[in-house]
Amino acid sequence: MPSDERLTRFEQTWVPWLNAPLKTAIAADSGDDRLAEAMSYSVLAGGKRLRPLLTVATLQALGHTVDQEHDWRPIMALELLHTYSLIHDDLPAMDNDALRRGEPTNHMKFGAGMATLAGDGLLTLAFQWLTATDLPAKTQVALTQALAQAAGPSGMVAGQAKDIQSEHIDLPLAKLRVLHREKTGALLHYAVQAGLILGETPREQWAPYLRFADAFGLAFQIYDDILDVVSTPAELGKATQKDAGEAKNTYPGKLGLQGANQALIDTIQAGKAALAELPASAGRELMAAFFSYFDTKRVKA
């Protein structure tokens, strides 16, 4: 089966499962109706659910049966946290974006104050959901610690801080990789790590999975940089050509479009090589299929 078809079938099965309880669950854990509306607005705005899907795929590769009662909130906690980061990233004090996924950003619809609170609510609710199950205490602790490290001042927030400080500064490529490993890659790394934790996988078996995760995270950022150059706002559902306008460090800016595309191809191959270390299985093929998200033919030769 072609990789893109395998991934499409997987999404068609699991995205409805991930989405179905969301609005009710957020409302049940919110003490203010307008706040719950603002939180749900961004969470339900049509995201691909890429991060929780990676967790589910990892669990399937491990042969772990995914159970809604025990696993749904811990899996979806990452999506809450990711959405908080998008809301705050769009705020006037940050990127000041008016569109996200083709719809008005949270602060455009609810105002900057309520949008800030919606992000705060999703951030803290994410950690509540990691512990709102009867999973073993050691599993809850491991998930909480891993997500805090991935999202906090040694992970995503550190990358955001570097991004702000590096505008109009020409970063060496090695430092750009660190910035993106933190800003974008850390949560994708955690998405796979969460599957390993939920699947109770011994740590000595983690390395190939996490090398795949890190390659996927880097490919995701390179591809995002490429799309900002070659896509239209209608295709992306948000403003394009912003990186160059804001003098941000990007892979096309460093390597040119052809060089960035080759870096994307090389990174995909590194991720597939990591997966090749795992026993052959349908789960391994499913994880490799995630690389079909990246169209390496968007850049014309």
mmCIF file of C-alpha atoms in Angstrom:
data_model
loop_
_atom_site.group_PDB
_atom_site.id
_atom_site.type_symbol
_atom_site.label_atom_id
_atom_site.label_comp_id
_atom_site.label_asym_id
_atom_site.label_seq_id
_atom_site.Cartn_x
_atom_site.Cartn_y
_atom_site.Cartn_z
ATOM 1 C CA MET A 1 0.000 0.000 0.000
ATOM 2 C CA PRO A 2 1.408 3.466 -0.861
ATOM 3 C CA SER A 3 2.503 5.475 2.165
ATOM 4 C CA ASP A 4 0.084 8.336 1.564
ATOM 5 C CA GLU A 5 -2.850 5.924 1.323
ATOM 6 C CA ARG A 6 -1.738 4.120 4.488
ATOM 7 C CA LEU A 7 -1.564 7.433 6.333
ATOM 8 C CA THR A 8 -4.945 8.610 4.988
ATOM 9 C CA ARG A 9 -6.651 5.425 6.199
ATOM 10 C CA PHE A 10 -5.023 5.803 9.596
ATOM 11 C CA GLU A 11 -6.206 9.413 9.864
ATOM 12 C CA GLN A 12 -9.730 8.515 8.800
ATOM 13 C CA THR A 13 -9.881 5.947 11.586
ATOM 14 C CA TRP A 14 -8.272 7.894 14.403
ATOM 15 C CA VAL A 15 -8.972 11.610 13.914
ATOM 16 C CA PRO A 16 -12.722 11.191 14.620
ATOM 17 C CA TRP A 17 -11.829 9.140 17.705
ATOM 18 C CA LEU A 18 -9.517 11.897 18.922
ATOM 19 C CA ASN A 19 -11.962 14.716 18.161
ATOM 20 C CA ALA A 20 -15.293 13.311 19.316
ATOM 21 C CA PRO A 21 -15.033 14.001 23.088
ATOM 22 C CA LEU A 22 -13.043 17.263 22.839
ATOM 23 C CA LYS A 23 -15.672 19.990 23.112
ATOM 24 C CA THR A 24 -17.546 18.285 25.939
ATOM 25 C CA ALA A 25 -14.352 17.458 27.831
ATOM 26 C CA ILE A 26 -13.015 21.028 27.623
ATOM 27 C CA ALA A 27 -16.351 22.475 28.742
ATOM 28 C CA ALA A 28 -16.560 20.036 31.647
ATOM 29 C CA ASP A 29 -13.154 21.185 32.933
ATOM 30 C CA SER A 30 -13.777 24.937 32.473
ATOM 31 C CA GLY A 31 -15.442 27.212 35.026
ATOM 32 C CA ASP A 32 -16.401 29.983 32.598
ATOM 33 C CA ASP A 33 -18.480 29.553 29.441
ATOM 34 C CA ARG A 34 -16.745 32.278 27.420
ATOM 35 C CA LEU A 35 -13.328 30.915 28.348
ATOM 36 C CA ALA A 36 -14.409 27.392 27.349
ATOM 37 C CA GLU A 37 -15.678 28.794 24.031
ATOM 38 C CA ALA A 38 -12.350 30.518 23.355
ATOM 39 C CA MET A 39 -10.382 27.399 24.277
ATOM 40 C CA SER A 40 -12.562 25.140 22.124
ATOM 41 C CA TYR A 41 -12.510 27.587 19.206
ATOM 42 C CA SER A 42 -8.808 27.049 18.580
ATOM 43 C CA VAL A 43 -8.664 23.368 19.515
ATOM 44 C CA LEU A 44 -11.521 22.573 17.133
ATOM 45 C CA ALA A 45 -10.313 24.824 14.307
ATOM 46 C CA GLY A 46 -9.399 21.972 11.992
ATOM 47 C CA GLY A 47 -5.930 20.877 13.063
ATOM 48 C CA LYS A 48 -4.463 17.701 11.543
ATOM 49 C CA ARG A 49 -3.955 16.153 15.025
ATOM 50 C CA LEU A 50 -0.463 15.251 13.840
ATOM 51 C CA ARG A 51 1.037 15.048 17.338
ATOM 52 C CA PRO A 52 -1.553 12.776 18.975
ATOM 53 C CA LEU A 53 -1.608 10.686 15.796
ATOM 54 C CA LEU A 54 2.138 10.153 16.199
ATOM 55 C CA THR A 55 1.508 8.935 19.747
ATOM 56 C CA VAL A 56 -1.186 6.523 18.557
ATOM 57 C CA ALA A 57 1.061 5.290 15.734
ATOM 58 C CA THR A 58 3.896 4.676 18.196
ATOM 59 C CA LEU A 59 1.560 2.683 20.428
ATOM 60 C CA GLN A 60 0.423 0.630 17.456
ATOM 61 C CA ALA A 61 4.026 -0.040 16.453
ATOM 62 C CA LEU A 62 4.589 -1.314 19.983
ATOM 63 C CA GLY A 63 1.553 -3.599 19.774
ATOM 64 C CA HIS A 64 -0.258 -1.625 22.495
ATOM 65 C CA THR A 65 -4.065 -1.557 22.378
ATOM 66 C CA VAL A 66 -5.235 2.062 22.624
ATOM 67 C CA ASP A 67 -8.058 2.433 25.121
ATOM 68 C CA GLN A 68 -10.247 5.552 25.236
ATOM 69 C CA GLU A 69 -10.888 5.435 28.972
ATOM 70 C CA HIS A 70 -7.221 5.203 29.927
ATOM 71 C CA ASP A 71 -5.358 6.744 27.008
ATOM 72 C CA TRP A 72 -7.484 9.468 25.391
ATOM 73 C CA ARG A 73 -6.797 12.339 27.823
ATOM 74 C CA PRO A 74 -3.042 11.641 28.105
ATOM 75 C CA ILE A 75 -2.803 11.435 24.301
ATOM 76 C CA MET A 76 -4.817 14.609 23.703
ATOM 77 C CA ALA A 77 -3.038 16.595 26.427
ATOM 78 C CA LEU A 78 -0.319 17.321 23.870
ATOM 79 C CA GLU A 79 -2.855 18.763 21.429
ATOM 80 C CA LEU A 80 -4.114 21.139 24.142
ATOM 81 C CA LEU A 81 -0.575 22.293 24.826
ATOM 82 C CA HIS A 82 0.251 22.645 21.134
ATOM 83 C CA THR A 83 -2.882 24.754 20.621
ATOM 84 C CA TYR A 84 -1.948 27.020 23.530
ATOM 85 C CA SER A 85 1.394 27.646 21.822
ATOM 86 C CA LEU A 86 -0.351 28.600 18.569
ATOM 87 C CA ILE A 87 -2.727 31.019 20.315
ATOM 88 C CA HIS A 88 0.139 32.763 22.093
ATOM 89 C CA ASP A 89 2.334 32.705 18.983
ATOM 90 C CA ASP A 90 -0.391 34.569 17.043
ATOM 91 C CA LEU A 91 -0.822 37.326 19.654
ATOM 92 C CA PRO A 92 0.011 40.953 18.792
ATOM 93 C CA ALA A 93 3.045 40.832 21.097
ATOM 94 C CA MET A 94 4.425 37.849 19.152
ATOM 95 C CA ASP A 95 3.697 37.244 15.435
ATOM 96 C CA ASN A 96 0.482 39.315 15.317
ATOM 97 C CA ASP A 97 -1.210 36.966 12.849
ATOM 98 C CA ALA A 98 -4.803 37.510 11.780
ATOM 99 C CA LEU A 99 -5.414 34.060 10.260
ATOM 100 C CA ARG A 100 -4.822 30.532 11.472
ATOM 101 C CA ARG A 101 -6.057 27.549 9.427
ATOM 102 C CA GLY A 102 -8.023 29.950 7.257
ATOM 103 C CA GLU A 103 -10.035 31.378 10.168
ATOM 104 C CA PRO A 104 -9.565 34.460 12.377
ATOM 105 C CA THR A 105 -6.976 33.847 15.077
ATOM 106 C CA ASN A 106 -8.159 33.595 18.658
ATOM 107 C CA HIS A 107 -7.298 37.181 19.595
ATOM 108 C CA MET A 108 -9.052 38.490 16.483
ATOM 109 C CA LYS A 109 -12.259 36.764 17.564
ATOM 110 C CA PHE A 110 -12.107 37.013 21.359
ATOM 111 C CA GLY A 111 -9.643 39.858 22.010
ATOM 112 C CA ALA A 112 -6.042 39.625 23.183
ATOM 113 C CA GLY A 113 -6.930 39.304 26.865
ATOM 114 C CA MET A 114 -9.317 36.365 26.473
ATOM 115 C CA ALA A 115 -7.001 34.740 23.924
ATOM 116 C CA THR A 116 -4.159 34.901 26.433
ATOM 117 C CA LEU A 117 -6.386 33.275 29.037
ATOM 118 C CA ALA A 118 -7.534 30.622 26.563
ATOM 119 C CA GLY A 119 -3.892 29.719 25.982
ATOM 120 C CA ASP A 120 -3.227 29.709 29.730
ATOM 121 C CA GLY A 121 -6.250 27.466 30.249
ATOM 122 C CA LEU A 122 -5.173 24.955 27.616
ATOM 123 C CA LEU A 123 -1.604 24.865 28.929
ATOM 124 C CA THR A 124 -2.661 24.028 32.467
ATOM 125 C CA LEU A 125 -5.493 21.717 31.407
ATOM 126 C CA ALA A 126 -2.952 19.679 29.439
ATOM 127 C CA PHE A 127 -1.165 18.732 32.646
ATOM 128 C CA GLN A 128 -4.470 18.043 34.388
ATOM 129 C CA TRP A 129 -5.346 15.587 31.627
ATOM 130 C CA LEU A 130 -2.045 13.754 31.993
ATOM 131 C CA THR A 131 -3.111 12.791 35.504
ATOM 132 C CA ALA A 132 -6.902 12.520 35.040
ATOM 133 C CA THR A 133 -6.747 8.752 34.502
ATOM 134 C CA ASP A 134 -6.118 5.629 36.524
ATOM 135 C CA LEU A 135 -2.823 4.994 34.781
ATOM 136 C CA PRO A 136 -0.012 3.934 37.144
ATOM 137 C CA ALA A 137 1.454 6.834 39.108
ATOM 138 C CA LYS A 138 4.912 6.251 37.609
ATOM 139 C CA THR A 139 3.413 6.598 34.117
ATOM 140 C CA GLN A 140 1.660 9.842 35.054
ATOM 141 C CA VAL A 141 4.864 11.250 36.534
ATOM 142 C CA ALA A 142 6.928 10.246 33.501
ATOM 143 C CA LEU A 143 4.448 11.846 31.079
ATOM 144 C CA THR A 144 4.199 15.045 33.125
ATOM 145 C CA GLN A 145 7.943 15.446 33.455
ATOM 146 C CA ALA A 146 8.581 14.711 29.771
ATOM 147 C CA LEU A 147 5.940 17.175 28.552
ATOM 148 C CA ALA A 148 7.124 19.894 30.942
ATOM 149 C CA GLN A 149 10.673 19.519 29.620
ATOM 150 C CA ALA A 150 9.544 19.474 25.980
ATOM 151 C CA ALA A 151 7.279 22.514 26.317
ATOM 152 C CA GLY A 152 9.096 24.619 28.887
ATOM 153 C CA PRO A 153 12.240 26.737 29.192
ATOM 154 C CA SER A 154 14.523 23.932 28.031
ATOM 155 C CA GLY A 155 12.305 23.076 25.051
ATOM 156 C CA MET A 156 9.664 24.908 23.042
ATOM 157 C CA VAL A 157 9.735 28.121 25.080
ATOM 158 C CA ALA A 158 13.526 28.272 24.775
ATOM 159 C CA GLY A 159 13.190 27.949 21.016
ATOM 160 C CA GLN A 160 10.620 30.737 20.925
ATOM 161 C CA ALA A 161 12.953 32.945 22.964
ATOM 162 C CA LYS A 162 15.827 32.253 20.559
ATOM 163 C CA ASP A 163 13.525 32.996 17.623
ATOM 164 C CA ILE A 164 12.611 36.425 18.999
ATOM 165 C CA GLN A 165 16.221 37.291 19.797
ATOM 166 C CA SER A 166 17.570 36.173 16.434
ATOM 167 C CA GLU A 167 15.417 38.355 14.183
ATOM 168 C CA HIS A 168 17.679 40.476 11.964
ATOM 169 C CA ILE A 169 20.666 38.400 13.147
ATOM 170 C CA ASP A 170 22.334 35.946 10.776
ATOM 171 C CA LEU A 171 22.460 32.693 12.747
ATOM 172 C CA PRO A 172 24.923 29.954 11.798
ATOM 173 C CA LEU A 173 23.123 26.867 10.517
ATOM 174 C CA ALA A 174 24.141 24.863 13.598
ATOM 175 C CA LYS A 175 22.435 27.384 15.893
ATOM 176 C CA LEU A 176 19.375 27.447 13.653
ATOM 177 C CA ARG A 177 19.105 23.677 14.079
ATOM 178 C CA VAL A 178 19.172 24.075 17.866
ATOM 179 C CA LEU A 179 16.482 26.775 17.690
ATOM 180 C CA HIS A 180 14.204 24.564 15.608
ATOM 181 C CA ARG A 181 14.919 21.433 17.646
ATOM 182 C CA GLU A 182 13.547 23.328 20.636
ATOM 183 C CA LYS A 183 10.808 25.426 19.036
ATOM 184 C CA THR A 184 9.293 22.802 16.717
ATOM 185 C CA GLY A 185 11.008 19.493 17.316
ATOM 186 C CA ALA A 186 10.576 19.191 21.074
ATOM 187 C CA LEU A 187 6.808 18.575 21.004
ATOM 188 C CA LEU A 188 7.120 16.121 18.093
ATOM 189 C CA HIS A 189 9.852 14.313 20.037
ATOM 190 C CA TYR A 190 7.482 14.169 23.003
ATOM 191 C CA ALA A 191 4.632 12.835 20.829
ATOM 192 C CA VAL A 192 6.648 9.678 20.172
ATOM 193 C CA GLN A 193 8.093 9.616 23.690
ATOM 194 C CA ALA A 194 4.562 9.671 25.122
ATOM 195 C CA GLY A 195 3.757 6.544 23.148
ATOM 196 C CA LEU A 196 6.855 4.842 24.525
ATOM 197 C CA ILE A 197 5.873 5.810 28.072
ATOM 198 C CA LEU A 198 2.229 4.777 27.688
ATOM 199 C CA GLY A 199 3.372 1.539 26.065
ATOM 200 C CA GLU A 200 5.700 0.850 29.027
ATOM 201 C CA THR A 201 8.617 0.338 26.651
ATOM 202 C CA PRO A 202 12.015 -0.275 28.304
ATOM 203 C CA ARG A 203 14.290 2.757 27.872
ATOM 204 C CA GLU A 204 16.997 0.728 26.168
ATOM 205 C CA GLN A 205 14.566 0.305 23.238
ATOM 206 C CA TRP A 206 13.716 4.013 22.847
ATOM 207 C CA ALA A 207 16.619 5.233 20.695
ATOM 208 C CA PRO A 208 15.414 4.349 17.152
ATOM 209 C CA TYR A 209 11.945 5.728 17.844
ATOM 210 C CA LEU A 210 13.327 9.018 19.139
ATOM 211 C CA ARG A 211 15.783 9.363 16.253
ATOM 212 C CA PHE A 212 12.784 8.992 13.956
ATOM 213 C CA ALA A 213 10.920 11.624 15.993
ATOM 214 C CA ASP A 214 13.801 14.089 15.801
ATOM 215 C CA ALA A 215 14.194 13.566 12.054
ATOM 216 C CA PHE A 216 10.463 14.077 11.602
ATOM 217 C CA GLY A 217 10.602 17.276 13.672
ATOM 218 C CA LEU A 218 13.459 18.683 11.599
ATOM 219 C CA ALA A 219 11.735 17.709 8.341
ATOM 220 C CA PHE A 220 8.557 19.394 9.573
ATOM 221 C CA GLN A 221 10.393 22.681 10.169
ATOM 222 C CA ILE A 222 12.306 22.604 6.874
ATOM 223 C CA TYR A 223 9.075 21.898 4.995
ATOM 224 C CA ASP A 224 7.251 24.669 6.843
ATOM 225 C CA ASP A 225 9.998 27.091 5.830
ATOM 226 C CA ILE A 226 9.725 25.937 2.217
ATOM 227 C CA LEU A 227 5.932 26.295 2.192
ATOM 228 C CA ASP A 228 6.222 29.855 3.478
ATOM 229 C CA VAL A 229 8.086 30.662 0.257
ATOM 230 C CA VAL A 230 6.274 28.579 -2.372
ATOM 231 C CA SER A 231 2.659 28.533 -1.113
ATOM 232 C CA THR A 232 -0.219 30.998 -1.231
ATOM 233 C CA PRO A 233 -2.157 32.178 1.846
ATOM 234 C CA ALA A 234 -5.187 30.266 0.538
ATOM 235 C CA GLU A 235 -3.190 27.015 0.465
ATOM 236 C CA LEU A 236 -1.782 27.414 3.982
ATOM 237 C CA GLY A 237 -4.705 29.179 5.658
ATOM 238 C CA LYS A 238 -2.343 31.842 7.019
ATOM 239 C CA ALA A 239 -0.083 34.609 5.804
ATOM 240 C CA THR A 240 2.936 33.570 3.740
ATOM 241 C CA GLN A 241 6.273 35.235 2.920
ATOM 242 C CA LYS A 242 6.385 36.435 6.537
ATOM 243 C CA ASP A 243 9.720 34.873 7.434
ATOM 244 C CA ALA A 244 11.670 36.894 4.891
ATOM 245 C CA GLY A 245 9.714 40.060 5.717
ATOM 246 C CA GLU A 246 10.597 39.695 9.396
ATOM 247 C CA ALA A 247 14.225 38.778 8.617
ATOM 248 C CA LYS A 248 13.875 35.386 10.297
ATOM 249 C CA ASN A 249 16.446 32.649 9.905
ATOM 250 C CA THR A 250 15.088 29.870 7.677
ATOM 251 C CA TYR A 251 16.429 26.919 5.721
ATOM 252 C CA PRO A 252 15.612 28.450 2.310
ATOM 253 C CA GLY A 253 17.252 31.656 3.495
ATOM 254 C CA LYS A 254 20.399 29.750 4.449
ATOM 255 C CA LEU A 255 20.503 27.101 1.730
ATOM 256 C CA GLY A 256 18.273 28.403 -1.048
ATOM 257 C CA LEU A 257 15.096 26.568 -2.058
ATOM 258 C CA GLN A 258 16.966 23.729 -3.793
ATOM 259 C CA GLY A 259 19.350 23.325 -0.867
ATOM 260 C CA ALA A 260 16.499 23.349 1.652
ATOM 261 C CA ASN A 261 14.641 20.734 -0.384
ATOM 262 C CA GLN A 262 17.731 18.520 -0.450
ATOM 263 C CA ALA A 263 18.071 18.944 3.327
ATOM 264 C CA LEU A 264 14.433 17.820 3.605
ATOM 265 C CA ILE A 265 15.123 14.727 1.473
ATOM 266 C CA ASP A 266 18.232 13.860 3.515
ATOM 267 C CA THR A 267 16.357 14.303 6.798
ATOM 268 C CA ILE A 268 13.526 12.035 5.646
ATOM 269 C CA GLN A 269 16.079 9.372 4.724
ATOM 270 C CA ALA A 270 17.667 9.650 8.181
ATOM 271 C CA GLY A 271 14.269 9.134 9.803
ATOM 272 C CA LYS A 272 13.531 6.102 7.663
ATOM 273 C CA ALA A 273 16.956 4.677 8.483
ATOM 274 C CA ALA A 274 16.145 4.955 12.198
ATOM 275 C CA LEU A 275 12.892 3.065 11.676
ATOM 276 C CA ALA A 276 14.722 0.378 9.707
ATOM 277 C CA GLU A 277 16.384 -0.633 12.991
ATOM 278 C CA LEU A 278 12.971 -1.752 14.313
ATOM 279 C CA PRO A 279 11.497 -5.183 13.590
ATOM 280 C CA ALA A 280 9.489 -5.245 10.367
ATOM 281 C CA SER A 281 5.799 -4.689 11.104
ATOM 282 C CA ALA A 282 2.719 -2.849 9.911
ATOM 283 C CA GLY A 283 3.293 -0.405 12.766
ATOM 284 C CA ARG A 284 6.787 0.419 11.514
ATOM 285 C CA GLU A 285 5.407 1.003 8.018
ATOM 286 C CA LEU A 286 2.736 3.284 9.466
ATOM 287 C CA MET A 287 5.341 5.426 11.218
ATOM 288 C CA ALA A 288 7.355 5.679 7.997
ATOM 289 C CA ALA A 289 4.176 6.778 6.217
ATOM 290 C CA PHE A 290 4.171 9.998 8.243
ATOM 291 C CA PHE A 291 6.949 11.230 5.958
ATOM 292 C CA SER A 292 4.374 11.365 3.147
ATOM 293 C CA TYR A 293 3.246 14.653 4.726
ATOM 294 C CA PHE A 294 6.219 16.226 2.971
ATOM 295 C CA ASP A 295 6.003 16.780 -0.772
ATOM 296 C CA THR A 296 9.622 17.065 -1.872
ATOM 297 C CA LYS A 297 8.439 17.952 -5.393
ATOM 298 C CA ARG A 298 7.011 21.332 -4.327
ATOM 299 C CA VAL A 299 10.377 22.850 -5.260
ATOM 300 C CA LYS A 300 10.879 22.692 -8.986
ATOM 301 C CA ALA A 301 14.267 21.583 -10.282
#
